[in-house]
XYZ file of C-alpha atoms in Angstrom:
338
model
C 71.401 95.539 117.817
C 73.736 93.145 119.578
C 76.302 94.450 122.045
C 78.930 92.087 123.313
C 79.167 91.721 127.078
C 81.598 90.198 129.533
C 80.034 86.742 129.145
C 81.247 86.568 125.542
C 84.826 86.464 126.819
C 84.145 83.080 128.428
C 82.639 81.516 125.314
C 84.738 79.793 122.648
C 85.546 81.101 119.211
C 83.985 78.770 116.648
C 85.722 78.738 113.266
C 83.814 77.198 110.379
C 85.803 76.705 107.206
C 88.367 74.966 105.094
C 91.351 72.818 105.920
C 93.868 72.076 103.158
C 97.136 70.367 102.537
C 99.336 73.218 101.261
C 101.857 72.052 98.638
C 104.402 74.863 98.552
C 106.790 75.158 95.587
C 109.605 77.702 95.691
C 109.979 79.609 92.400
C 112.124 82.546 91.312
C 109.169 84.021 89.431
C 105.748 83.026 88.159
C 105.615 81.232 84.793
C 104.335 83.128 81.778
C 101.490 81.810 79.666
C 102.547 78.521 78.033
C 105.896 78.496 79.854
C 107.438 75.736 81.956
C 109.897 76.776 84.649
C 111.951 74.873 87.220
C 110.992 75.053 90.868
C 113.090 74.720 93.984
C 112.156 72.847 97.139
C 108.636 71.523 97.623
C 107.143 71.166 101.106
C 103.744 70.130 102.431
C 102.106 72.063 105.268
C 98.650 71.973 106.835
C 96.653 75.043 105.827
C 93.320 76.337 104.541
C 91.796 79.630 105.638
C 89.585 78.035 108.261
C 92.333 75.910 109.777
C 94.788 78.816 109.650
C 92.424 81.014 111.614
C 91.573 78.310 114.131
C 95.262 77.672 114.863
C 96.024 81.401 114.989
C 93.322 81.928 117.628
C 94.325 78.866 119.647
C 98.000 79.864 119.572
C 96.937 83.237 120.961
C 95.553 81.437 123.982
C 91.857 81.471 123.180
C 89.531 78.439 123.383
C 88.810 77.540 119.751
C 86.562 74.976 118.105
C 86.834 74.057 114.426
C 83.990 72.897 112.213
C 85.172 71.457 108.902
C 85.553 68.452 106.637
C 88.435 66.306 105.404
C 88.520 63.562 102.811
C 89.523 59.939 103.178
C 93.047 60.246 101.838
C 96.665 60.311 102.985
C 96.496 64.002 103.912
C 93.490 63.811 106.271
C 95.249 62.391 109.392
C 98.015 64.970 109.101
C 95.505 67.815 108.831
C 93.472 66.784 111.878
C 96.609 66.110 113.916
C 98.024 69.544 113.062
C 94.934 71.196 114.532
C 94.900 68.998 117.625
C 98.594 69.549 118.307
C 97.932 73.273 118.489
C 95.072 72.988 120.946
C 92.122 73.275 118.558
C 88.987 71.256 119.385
C 88.467 69.011 116.323
C 85.490 67.004 117.608
C 83.339 68.599 114.865
C 85.662 67.758 111.954
C 83.931 65.196 109.736
C 85.472 62.782 107.244
C 83.721 62.250 103.903
C 84.465 60.243 100.772
C 86.938 61.753 98.315
C 89.993 63.947 98.675
C 90.833 66.568 101.257
C 91.249 70.172 100.173
C 94.529 71.011 98.467
C 96.336 74.286 97.799
C 99.174 74.559 95.283
C 101.261 77.552 96.329
C 104.008 79.139 94.235
C 106.242 81.024 96.649
C 108.564 83.727 95.308
C 111.802 84.905 96.984
C 110.251 88.073 98.438
C 107.554 86.079 100.206
C 104.807 86.826 97.684
C 102.637 83.882 96.752
C 100.153 82.749 94.108
C 97.696 79.982 94.990
C 95.535 77.477 93.127
C 92.870 75.776 95.280
C 91.329 72.345 94.865
C 88.283 72.361 97.120
C 87.900 68.631 97.787
C 85.964 67.942 100.998
C 85.761 71.668 101.740
C 83.508 72.401 98.786
C 81.333 69.297 99.020
C 77.624 70.048 99.291
C 77.317 67.185 101.792
C 78.196 69.209 104.879
C 77.025 67.595 108.113
C 75.292 70.152 110.313
C 74.552 68.032 113.363
C 72.822 69.010 116.594
C 76.287 69.224 118.170
C 77.453 71.699 115.533
C 74.264 73.759 115.818
C 74.656 73.989 119.593
C 78.304 75.006 119.254
C 77.405 77.817 116.849
C 74.615 79.143 119.052
C 76.753 79.058 122.198
C 79.872 80.652 120.705
C 81.371 83.981 121.656
C 82.016 84.697 117.964
C 81.606 82.656 114.784
C 84.366 83.163 112.222
C 83.707 82.271 108.570
C 85.622 82.405 105.272
C 84.676 81.698 101.653
C 86.473 78.422 100.865
C 83.354 76.387 101.667
C 79.994 76.573 99.829
C 78.235 79.923 100.218
C 75.000 78.101 101.054
C 76.728 76.479 104.031
C 78.046 79.839 105.240
C 74.513 81.247 105.023
C 73.190 78.457 107.241
C 75.874 78.995 109.870
C 75.513 82.788 109.782
C 71.756 82.535 110.263
C 72.164 80.058 113.124
C 74.575 82.431 114.866
C 72.482 85.538 114.273
C 69.342 83.840 115.587
C 71.220 83.261 118.858
C 72.621 86.837 118.881
C 76.146 85.553 118.284
C 78.273 87.943 116.201
C 79.608 86.698 112.860
C 82.926 87.756 111.312
C 83.390 86.891 107.644
C 86.857 86.898 106.089
C 86.093 87.668 102.442
C 88.917 85.537 101.040
C 88.376 82.318 99.146
C 85.786 83.099 96.455
C 85.489 85.548 93.588
C 81.700 85.740 93.282
C 79.600 88.459 94.964
C 78.334 87.865 98.480
C 74.857 86.382 98.735
C 72.397 88.956 100.081
C 71.211 86.629 102.867
C 74.824 86.148 103.955
C 75.555 89.861 103.898
C 72.491 90.483 106.056
C 73.818 88.183 108.792
C 77.418 89.448 109.031
C 78.574 91.601 111.922
C 82.077 92.333 110.600
C 83.273 91.822 107.019
C 87.032 91.639 106.481
C 88.351 91.773 102.891
C 91.775 92.710 101.567
C 92.128 95.373 98.871
C 91.599 92.975 95.973
C 88.571 91.359 97.578
C 87.132 94.767 98.434
C 87.411 95.866 94.800
C 85.774 92.629 93.647
C 82.893 92.947 96.114
C 82.103 96.575 95.342
C 83.288 97.129 91.758
C 85.045 100.252 93.063
C 88.754 101.157 92.818
C 90.891 100.339 95.879
C 94.390 101.458 94.892
C 94.613 104.151 97.561
C 93.554 104.264 101.205
C 90.958 106.901 100.357
C 89.467 104.641 97.690
C 89.434 101.708 100.113
C 87.557 103.757 102.676
C 84.943 104.792 100.105
C 84.495 101.176 99.011
C 84.191 100.044 102.630
C 81.578 102.731 103.237
C 79.612 101.348 100.290
C 79.462 97.955 102.009
C 78.386 99.597 105.251
C 75.547 101.243 103.340
C 74.507 97.757 102.177
C 73.956 96.702 105.768
C 77.341 95.576 107.114
C 78.039 97.249 110.431
C 81.823 97.103 110.291
C 84.235 96.580 107.412
C 87.836 95.777 108.359
C 90.118 96.120 105.331
C 93.506 94.409 105.349
C 96.057 96.501 103.432
C 99.138 94.293 103.774
C 102.303 96.323 104.269
C 100.169 99.481 104.440
C 98.326 98.324 107.536
C 94.574 98.159 107.947
C 91.532 100.397 108.117
C 88.130 99.887 109.732
C 84.937 101.698 108.786
C 81.807 101.317 110.904
C 78.130 102.145 110.758
C 78.625 105.103 113.109
C 80.875 106.953 110.652
C 84.141 106.126 112.410
C 87.280 105.385 110.423
C 90.170 103.740 112.262
C 93.605 103.389 110.680
C 96.355 101.058 111.867
C 99.909 101.073 110.526
C 101.565 97.763 109.720
C 104.573 96.757 111.778
C 107.863 97.052 109.912
C 109.381 93.694 109.003
C 112.951 93.640 107.743
C 112.925 90.115 106.317
C 109.687 88.722 104.921
C 109.847 84.929 104.590
C 106.320 83.937 103.548
C 103.087 85.958 103.457
C 100.884 82.844 103.225
C 98.331 82.965 106.045
C 99.122 86.526 107.160
C 95.609 87.766 106.449
C 94.141 84.780 108.278
C 96.373 85.479 111.243
C 95.254 89.119 111.287
C 91.536 88.300 111.139
C 91.774 85.648 113.859
C 93.839 87.882 116.123
C 91.299 90.679 115.693
C 88.498 88.272 116.682
C 90.444 87.142 119.757
C 91.079 90.752 120.723
C 87.391 91.577 120.534
C 86.449 88.486 122.570
C 88.953 89.478 125.232
C 87.337 92.887 125.599
C 89.726 94.994 123.531
C 88.389 97.945 121.565
C 88.487 97.970 117.771
C 91.611 100.141 117.928
C 93.366 97.828 120.372
C 92.319 94.725 118.451
C 93.740 96.133 115.215
C 97.074 96.917 116.887
C 97.153 93.429 118.442
C 96.354 91.829 115.078
C 99.037 93.895 113.339
C 101.688 92.578 115.726
C 100.534 88.991 115.201
C 100.536 89.275 111.397
C 104.017 90.840 111.408
C 105.356 87.829 113.294
C 103.489 85.428 111.003
C 105.257 86.577 107.824
C 108.683 85.990 109.342
C 108.276 82.195 109.216
C 107.500 79.670 106.480
C 104.155 77.954 105.996
C 100.687 79.008 107.062
C 99.844 77.023 110.198
C 103.506 76.603 111.262
C 103.996 80.382 111.165
C 101.107 81.362 113.467
C 102.638 83.130 116.486
C 101.982 82.326 120.121
C 100.386 84.743 122.546
C 103.697 85.067 124.379
C 105.477 86.090 121.167
C 102.883 88.762 120.395
C 103.028 90.117 123.935
C 106.844 90.282 123.767
C 106.504 92.209 120.513
C 104.101 94.670 122.131
C 106.469 95.201 125.052
C 109.535 95.455 122.848
C 108.178 97.909 120.317
C 105.264 99.523 122.060
C 101.701 99.550 120.777
C 101.173 101.896 117.860
C 98.111 104.029 118.425
C 95.648 103.966 115.545
C 94.108 107.181 114.313
C 90.353 107.573 114.550
C 88.207 109.900 112.461
C 84.803 110.418 114.008
C 82.839 111.575 111.012
C 79.422 111.726 112.671
C 78.110 112.676 116.085
C 76.627 109.222 116.607
C 79.515 107.214 117.966
C 79.310 103.988 119.955
C 81.253 104.085 123.181
C 80.776 100.367 123.868
C 84.164 98.768 123.294
C 82.471 95.403 122.632
C 79.962 96.519 120.020
C 79.934 93.955 117.229
C 76.863 95.064 115.257
């Protein structure tokens, strides 16, 4: 069992994942089958789950390195520059032949979105895992993964991290297929939303109670913590010790764009843990960050700064999560990852 210690707080967060050019089209509603509808404004933003999470963590003041790939096209310089401008270390971003990743996003007036991904460089099997990248993974405080790159690549990175006793957080978004067993075995914290949780377990997730049961099923498969993102209903964490922690979502009067909110939440949770916060405190911190994220347009452009999150905490107070201790075996180490 790995238990985080104070030294982890001085090590960088390494995010391995996708970087996309997000082509956002404003629509009044989604088209029906066989229907053509008119769209409103179209904008291009840097995005991708990996890049979103790297920027979210860097904006929150934490040293962040990004491992990813871009193509050799007109979008690539913009994508790398967007990361650099927000303080992310991009020295391990490689350029390969072909197109960069693309995301076509249909954004509705209430902020809801539907997305079609074109993997491009992200899904190439020609990932370059250099000695520099290997060293970065094995010297990280936490490695953060998503599922918009090949599963085989995630397995390699997860195994590299685990062999060095570095905790691995996997955001379950980005792929519909089941998790590979050798990936599941090397994850410290798994973070799906309700839809992803249902897909991974084959269990209903319409209610909080159903989500908790589904999360418990994943814990029984060997995951030590499952952090479920419930959108406007908040979040819930289930761990191997039988604890269930619930966090309410912050109230937002005007939702502009929910794109990237889940990425913001996951990254903020990781930063909280690296900075020595408990699971409860990290969930409250992440909830504040995600609430700010959905009040601005775009994924990367909407990631809040640390100062903004801290002002939100001071202005509204920190909601205290509820904790159900369902067994007598409870970890009291606030930095326990797995």
